PDB file of C-alpha atoms in Angstrom:
ATOM      1  CA  MET P 181     -65.209 -88.895  67.005  1.00  0.00           C
ATOM      2  CA  THR P 182     -62.899 -87.687  64.231  1.00  0.00           C
ATOM      3  CA  LEU P 183     -59.615 -89.495  63.702  1.00  0.00           C
ATOM      4  CA  PRO P 184     -56.570 -87.314  62.969  1.00  0.00           C
ATOM      5  CA  ASP P 185     -55.293 -87.256  59.429  1.00  0.00           C
ATOM      6  CA  PRO P 186     -52.202 -89.527  59.211  1.00  0.00           C
ATOM      7  CA  ALA P 187     -50.571 -87.007  56.880  1.00  0.00           C
ATOM      8  CA  GLN P 188     -50.702 -84.384  59.667  1.00  0.00           C
ATOM      9  CA  ARG P 189     -49.191 -86.652  62.338  1.00  0.00           C
ATOM     10  CA  PRO P 190     -45.428 -86.270  62.840  1.00  0.00           C
ATOM     11  CA  ASP P 191     -45.018 -90.038  62.835  1.00  0.00           C
ATOM     12  CA  GLY P 192     -47.434 -90.650  59.962  1.00  0.00           C
ATOM     13  CA  PRO P 193     -46.226 -92.359  56.780  1.00  0.00           C
ATOM     14  CA  SER P 194     -46.716 -89.315  54.599  1.00  0.00           C
ATOM     15  CA  ALA P 195     -44.825 -87.038  56.973  1.00  0.00           C
ATOM     16  CA  SER P 196     -42.046 -89.603  57.229  1.00  0.00           C
ATOM     17  CA  ALA P 197     -41.883 -89.893  53.462  1.00  0.00           C
ATOM     18  CA  ARG P 198     -41.667 -86.127  53.173  1.00  0.00           C
ATOM     19  CA  LEU P 199     -39.033 -85.752  55.887  1.00  0.00           C
ATOM     20  CA  HIS P 200     -36.950 -88.807  54.990  1.00  0.00           C
ATOM     21  CA  PRO P 201     -37.307 -89.640  51.273  1.00  0.00           C
ATOM     22  CA  GLY P 202     -35.874 -92.969  50.213  1.00  0.00           C
ATOM     23  CA  ALA P 203     -32.240 -92.500  49.276  1.00  0.00           C
ATOM     24  CA  THR P 204     -32.413 -95.174  46.601  1.00  0.00           C
ATOM     25  CA  GLN P 205     -35.568 -93.788  45.018  1.00  0.00           C
ATOM     26  CA  SER P 206     -34.240 -90.220  44.967  1.00  0.00           C
ATOM     27  CA  LEU P 207     -30.899 -91.376  43.541  1.00  0.00           C
ATOM     28  CA  VAL P 208     -32.606 -93.347  40.759  1.00  0.00           C
ATOM     29  CA  GLU P 209     -34.929 -90.424  40.068  1.00  0.00           C
ATOM     30  CA  ARG P 210     -32.001 -88.000  39.930  1.00  0.00           C
ATOM     31  CA  LEU P 211     -30.005 -90.239  37.595  1.00  0.00           C
ATOM     32  CA  PHE P 212     -32.708 -91.312  35.159  1.00  0.00           C
ATOM     33  CA  ARG P 213     -35.565 -88.762  35.627  1.00  0.00           C
ATOM     34  CA  LEU P 214     -38.162 -91.537  35.650  1.00  0.00           C
ATOM     35  CA  ARG P 215     -41.156 -89.267  36.316  1.00  0.00           C
ATOM     36  CA  GLU P 216     -40.139 -87.010  33.472  1.00  0.00           C
ATOM     37  CA  HIS P 217     -40.161 -90.027  31.148  1.00  0.00           C
ATOM     38  CA  ASP P 218     -43.469 -91.305  32.601  1.00  0.00           C
ATOM     39  CA  THR P 219     -42.056 -94.586  33.926  1.00  0.00           C
ATOM     40  CA  ASN P 220     -41.072 -96.219  37.224  1.00  0.00           C
ATOM     41  CA  VAL P 221     -38.427 -98.519  38.687  1.00  0.00           C
ATOM     42  CA  ARG P 222     -40.541-101.687  38.281  1.00  0.00           C
ATOM     43  CA  THR P 223     -41.186-101.016  34.596  1.00  0.00           C
ATOM     44  CA  GLU P 224     -37.521-100.328  33.895  1.00  0.00           C
ATOM     45  CA  ILE P 225     -36.339-103.459  35.728  1.00  0.00           C
ATOM     46  CA  LEU P 226     -38.853-105.588  33.808  1.00  0.00           C
ATOM     47  CA  ALA P 227     -37.761-103.978  30.522  1.00  0.00           C
ATOM     48  CA  GLY P 228     -34.095-104.558  31.375  1.00  0.00           C
ATOM     49  CA  VAL P 229     -34.615-108.243  32.161  1.00  0.00           C
ATOM     50  CA  THR P 230     -36.663-108.684  28.961  1.00  0.00           C
ATOM     51  CA  THR P 231     -33.976-106.982  26.885  1.00  0.00           C
ATOM     52  CA  PHE P 232     -31.241-109.134  28.428  1.00  0.00           C
ATOM     53  CA  LEU P 233     -33.136-112.362  27.723  1.00  0.00           C
ATOM     54  CA  THR P 234     -33.784-111.190  24.154  1.00  0.00           C
ATOM     55  CA  MET P 235     -30.148-110.450  23.345  1.00  0.00           C
ATOM     56  CA  ALA P 236     -28.377-113.069  25.505  1.00  0.00           C
ATOM     57  CA  TYR P 237     -28.078-115.375  22.485  1.00  0.00           C
ATOM     58  CA  ILE P 238     -25.119-113.304  21.254  1.00  0.00           C
ATOM     59  CA  ILE P 239     -23.028-114.641  24.143  1.00  0.00           C
ATOM     60  CA  PHE P 240     -22.969-118.014  22.358  1.00  0.00           C
ATOM     61  CA  VAL P 241     -23.568-117.119  18.706  1.00  0.00           C
ATOM     62  CA  ASN P 242     -20.854-114.464  18.447  1.00  0.00           C
ATOM     63  CA  PRO P 243     -17.994-116.772  19.548  1.00  0.00           C
ATOM     64  CA  SER P 244     -19.317-119.428  17.175  1.00  0.00           C
ATOM     65  CA  ILE P 245     -19.311-117.068  14.184  1.00  0.00           C
ATOM     66  CA  LEU P 246     -15.922-115.486  14.881  1.00  0.00           C
ATOM     67  CA  GLY P 247     -14.509-118.881  15.856  1.00  0.00           C
ATOM     68  CA  ASP P 248     -15.109-119.986  12.272  1.00  0.00           C
ATOM     69  CA  ALA P 249     -12.725-117.197  11.239  1.00  0.00           C
ATOM     70  CA  GLY P 250     -10.012-118.483  13.586  1.00  0.00           C
ATOM     71  CA  VAL P 251     -10.537-116.012  16.441  1.00  0.00           C
ATOM     72  CA  PRO P 252     -10.158-117.723  19.877  1.00  0.00           C
ATOM     73  CA  LYS P 253     -13.677-118.451  21.120  1.00  0.00           C
ATOM     74  CA  ASP P 254     -12.883-117.882  24.799  1.00  0.00           C
ATOM     75  CA  ALA P 255     -11.533-114.402  24.064  1.00  0.00           C
ATOM     76  CA  VAL P 256     -14.559-113.582  21.913  1.00  0.00           C
ATOM     77  CA  PHE P 257     -16.881-114.764  24.702  1.00  0.00           C
ATOM     78  CA  VAL P 258     -15.287-112.399  27.233  1.00  0.00           C
ATOM     79  CA  ALA P 259     -15.048-109.516  24.750  1.00  0.00           C
ATOM     80  CA  THR P 260     -18.708-109.915  23.792  1.00  0.00           C
ATOM     81  CA  CYS P 261     -19.849-109.720  27.417  1.00  0.00           C
ATOM     82  CA  LEU P 262     -17.610-106.751  28.234  1.00  0.00           C
ATOM     83  CA  ALA P 263     -18.513-104.810  25.081  1.00  0.00           C
ATOM     84  CA  ALA P 264     -22.233-105.287  25.647  1.00  0.00           C
ATOM     85  CA  ALA P 265     -22.020-104.362  29.332  1.00  0.00           C
ATOM     86  CA  ILE P 266     -19.852-101.267  28.842  1.00  0.00           C
ATOM     87  CA  GLY P 267     -21.844-100.021  25.846  1.00  0.00           C
ATOM     88  CA  THR P 268     -25.161-100.478  27.645  1.00  0.00           C
ATOM     89  CA  LEU P 269     -23.881 -98.740  30.799  1.00  0.00           C
ATOM     90  CA  ILE P 270     -22.713 -95.762  28.729  1.00  0.00           C
ATOM     91  CA  MET P 271     -26.112 -95.530  27.046  1.00  0.00           C
ATOM     92  CA  GLY P 272     -27.872 -95.709  30.414  1.00  0.00           C
ATOM     93  CA  PHE P 273     -25.725 -93.481  32.624  1.00  0.00           C
ATOM     94  CA  TYR P 274     -24.313 -90.992  30.098  1.00  0.00           C
ATOM     95  CA  ALA P 275     -26.961 -90.709  27.388  1.00  0.00           C
ATOM     96  CA  ASN P 276     -29.887 -91.677  29.696  1.00  0.00           C
ATOM     97  CA  TYR P 277     -31.355 -93.624  26.791  1.00  0.00           C
ATOM     98  CA  PRO P 278     -32.983 -97.057  27.270  1.00  0.00           C
ATOM     99  CA  ILE P 279     -31.049 -98.840  24.536  1.00  0.00           C
ATOM    100  CA  ALA P 280     -28.890-101.943  25.007  1.00  0.00           C
ATOM    101  CA  MET P 281     -25.674-102.053  22.996  1.00  0.00           C
ATOM    102  CA  ALA P 282     -24.014-105.224  21.740  1.00  0.00           C
ATOM    103  CA  PRO P 283     -21.810-106.459  18.882  1.00  0.00           C
ATOM    104  CA  GLY P 284     -23.641-106.488  15.560  1.00  0.00           C
ATOM    105  CA  MET P 285     -24.263-110.042  14.430  1.00  0.00           C
ATOM    106  CA  GLY P 286     -24.630-109.115  10.775  1.00  0.00           C
ATOM    107  CA  LEU P 287     -21.266-107.360  10.673  1.00  0.00           C
ATOM    108  CA  ASN P 288     -19.597-110.200  12.550  1.00  0.00           C
ATOM    109  CA  ALA P 289     -20.914-112.679  10.019  1.00  0.00           C
ATOM    110  CA  TYR P 290     -19.625-110.431   7.218  1.00  0.00           C
ATOM    111  CA  PHE P 291     -16.262-110.245   9.008  1.00  0.00           C
ATOM    112  CA  ALA P 292     -15.977-114.022   9.376  1.00  0.00           C
ATOM    113  CA  TYR P 293     -17.454-115.405   6.162  1.00  0.00           C
ATOM    114  CA  THR P 294     -16.794-112.665   3.614  1.00  0.00           C
ATOM    115  CA  VAL P 295     -13.636-110.866   4.722  1.00  0.00           C
ATOM    116  CA  VAL P 296     -11.666-113.632   6.436  1.00  0.00           C
ATOM    117  CA  LYS P 297     -12.869-116.855   4.806  1.00  0.00           C
ATOM    118  CA  GLY P 298     -14.004-115.360   1.501  1.00  0.00           C
ATOM    119  CA  MET P 299     -11.146-112.929   0.826  1.00  0.00           C
ATOM    120  CA  GLY P 300      -8.526-114.989   2.647  1.00  0.00           C
ATOM    121  CA  LEU P 301      -7.357-112.207   4.994  1.00  0.00           C
ATOM    122  CA  PRO P 302      -5.875-113.125   8.387  1.00  0.00           C
ATOM    123  CA  TRP P 303      -8.326-112.363  11.174  1.00  0.00           C
ATOM    124  CA  GLN P 304      -5.723-110.152  12.870  1.00  0.00           C
ATOM    125  CA  ALA P 305      -5.527-107.894   9.799  1.00  0.00           C
ATOM    126  CA  ALA P 306      -9.320-107.873   9.525  1.00  0.00           C
ATOM    127  CA  LEU P 307      -9.585-106.781  13.178  1.00  0.00           C
ATOM    128  CA  GLY P 308      -7.183-103.941  12.398  1.00  0.00           C
ATOM    129  CA  ALA P 309      -9.522-102.823   9.628  1.00  0.00           C
ATOM    130  CA  VAL P 310     -12.429-103.008  12.093  1.00  0.00           C
ATOM    131  CA  PHE P 311     -10.525-100.723  14.483  1.00  0.00           C
ATOM    132  CA  ILE P 312      -9.883 -98.180  11.720  1.00  0.00           C
ATOM    133  CA  SER P 313     -13.513 -98.285  10.620  1.00  0.00           C
ATOM    134  CA  GLY P 314     -14.575 -97.765  14.246  1.00  0.00           C
ATOM    135  CA  CYS P 315     -12.456 -94.609  14.454  1.00  0.00           C
ATOM    136  CA  LEU P 316     -13.975 -93.355  11.194  1.00  0.00           C
ATOM    137  CA  PHE P 317     -17.497 -94.072  12.451  1.00  0.00           C
ATOM    138  CA  LEU P 318     -16.702 -92.115  15.617  1.00  0.00           C
ATOM    139  CA  LEU P 319     -15.664 -89.100  13.533  1.00  0.00           C
ATOM    140  CA  VAL P 320     -18.733 -89.448  11.320  1.00  0.00           C
ATOM    141  CA  THR P 321     -20.935 -89.498  14.437  1.00  0.00           C
ATOM    142  CA  LEU P 322     -19.217 -86.522  16.096  1.00  0.00           C
ATOM    143  CA  PHE P 323     -19.651 -84.390  12.959  1.00  0.00           C
ATOM    144  CA  ARG P 324     -23.322 -85.495  12.623  1.00  0.00           C
ATOM    145  CA  VAL P 325     -22.740 -86.984   9.179  1.00  0.00           C
ATOM    146  CA  ARG P 326     -24.124 -90.314  10.377  1.00  0.00           C
ATOM    147  CA  GLU P 327     -27.446 -88.731  11.293  1.00  0.00           C
ATOM    148  CA  ALA P 328     -27.766 -87.196   7.823  1.00  0.00           C
ATOM    149  CA  ILE P 329     -26.963 -90.543   6.179  1.00  0.00           C
ATOM    150  CA  ILE P 330     -29.540 -92.415   8.274  1.00  0.00           C
ATOM    151  CA  ASN P 331     -32.204 -89.796   7.609  1.00  0.00           C
ATOM    152  CA  GLY P 332     -31.445 -90.095   3.888  1.00  0.00           C
ATOM    153  CA  ILE P 333     -32.257 -93.826   3.813  1.00  0.00           C
ATOM    154  CA  PRO P 334     -35.978 -94.534   3.268  1.00  0.00           C
ATOM    155  CA  LYS P 335     -37.706 -96.211   6.201  1.00  0.00           C
ATOM    156  CA  THR P 336     -38.822 -99.155   4.055  1.00  0.00           C
ATOM    157  CA  LEU P 337     -35.210 -99.832   3.106  1.00  0.00           C
ATOM    158  CA  ARG P 338     -34.070 -99.652   6.747  1.00  0.00           C
ATOM    159  CA  VAL P 339     -36.743-102.187   7.711  1.00  0.00           C
ATOM    160  CA  ALA P 340     -35.755-104.441   4.799  1.00  0.00           C
ATOM    161  CA  ILE P 341     -32.074-104.320   5.835  1.00  0.00           C
ATOM    162  CA  THR P 342     -32.983-105.335   9.377  1.00  0.00           C
ATOM    163  CA  ALA P 343     -35.140-108.213   8.141  1.00  0.00           C
ATOM    164  CA  GLY P 344     -32.439-109.331   5.703  1.00  0.00           C
ATOM    165  CA  ILE P 345     -29.782-109.441   8.428  1.00  0.00           C
ATOM    166  CA  GLY P 346     -32.147-111.467  10.618  1.00  0.00           C
ATOM    167  CA  LEU P 347     -32.775-113.986   7.835  1.00  0.00           C
ATOM    168  CA  PHE P 348     -29.040-114.199   7.121  1.00  0.00           C
ATOM    169  CA  LEU P 349     -28.308-114.965  10.782  1.00  0.00           C
ATOM    170  CA  GLY P 350     -31.133-117.497  10.798  1.00  0.00           C
ATOM    171  CA  ILE P 351     -29.561-119.333   7.848  1.00  0.00           C
ATOM    172  CA  ILE P 352     -26.169-119.355   9.611  1.00  0.00           C
ATOM    173  CA  SER P 353     -27.722-120.764  12.796  1.00  0.00           C
ATOM    174  CA  LEU P 354     -29.659-123.459  10.944  1.00  0.00           C
ATOM    175  CA  LYS P 355     -26.540-124.481   9.013  1.00  0.00           C
ATOM    176  CA  THR P 356     -24.411-124.581  12.176  1.00  0.00           C
ATOM    177  CA  ALA P 357     -27.033-126.728  13.918  1.00  0.00           C
ATOM    178  CA  GLY P 358     -27.148-129.108  10.944  1.00  0.00           C
ATOM    179  CA  VAL P 359     -30.819-128.424  10.188  1.00  0.00           C
ATOM    180  CA  ILE P 360     -29.944-127.307   6.652  1.00  0.00           C
ATOM    181  CA  THR P 361     -26.980-128.013   4.431  1.00  0.00           C
ATOM    182  CA  GLY P 362     -25.666-127.078   0.993  1.00  0.00           C
ATOM    183  CA  SER P 363     -27.072-128.609  -2.170  1.00  0.00           C
ATOM    184  CA  PRO P 364     -25.742-128.300  -5.760  1.00  0.00           C
ATOM    185  CA  ALA P 365     -29.286-128.510  -7.120  1.00  0.00           C
ATOM    186  CA  THR P 366     -31.279-126.209  -4.833  1.00  0.00           C
ATOM    187  CA  LEU P 367     -28.421-124.390  -3.000  1.00  0.00           C
ATOM    188  CA  VAL P 368     -30.009-125.293   0.364  1.00  0.00           C
ATOM    189  CA  THR P 369     -31.572-128.556   1.484  1.00  0.00           C
ATOM    190  CA  LEU P 370     -32.660-130.276   4.691  1.00  0.00           C
ATOM    191  CA  GLY P 371     -29.796-131.605   6.781  1.00  0.00           C
ATOM    192  CA  ASN P 372     -29.454-134.860   8.671  1.00  0.00           C
ATOM    193  CA  LEU P 373     -31.894-134.391  11.563  1.00  0.00           C
ATOM    194  CA  HIS P 374     -30.931-137.761  13.072  1.00  0.00           C
ATOM    195  CA  GLN P 375     -27.522-136.380  14.093  1.00  0.00           C
ATOM    196  CA  PRO P 376     -28.100-132.781  15.244  1.00  0.00           C
ATOM    197  CA  THR P 377     -25.150-130.642  16.264  1.00  0.00           C
ATOM    198  CA  THR P 378     -24.828-127.660  18.597  1.00  0.00           C
ATOM    199  CA  ILE P 379     -22.803-124.463  18.375  1.00  0.00           C
ATOM    200  CA  LEU P 380     -21.380-124.797  21.900  1.00  0.00           C
TER     201      LEU P 380
END
């Protein structure tokens, strides 16, 4: 006795899938073209959660850095979350590119410790300069000058810049936590580990 092929039965799973495709799956496929990029919903969800856990530290570090410059920490906390969420949504839904956007920690440290504390500028004036520079960067990007500049920088130098910013942020975090401190002899020395501090 031969059993009928489920795909040929009107109530079979394959026929049902063909006649009534999942609305969610088709919507996700239409928006992000997952098959075209050789991926699936599970992979993208896992990648999104991993990316969030990797970059979530900025929610606490960014207010700490800008708070040292006098910027209200509560406002920075909210602005950091909103900027990261809006930037990431634009990259996902408009550019269809799997990149998470967030405030740059290296630039924020430069803003706080070099421009505001080092040069003595009020943080409000420094934020005005940041707004102007953002407008200029937008123009540079629209006219594709930014792409030419990036392509003109050797890859080894780009990697070194990234590593240098990471080390710089590491030093700031260790100093804020009290693990290291300043020293007139060696510039940096071990801090008092018996009384650790936190950035919160």
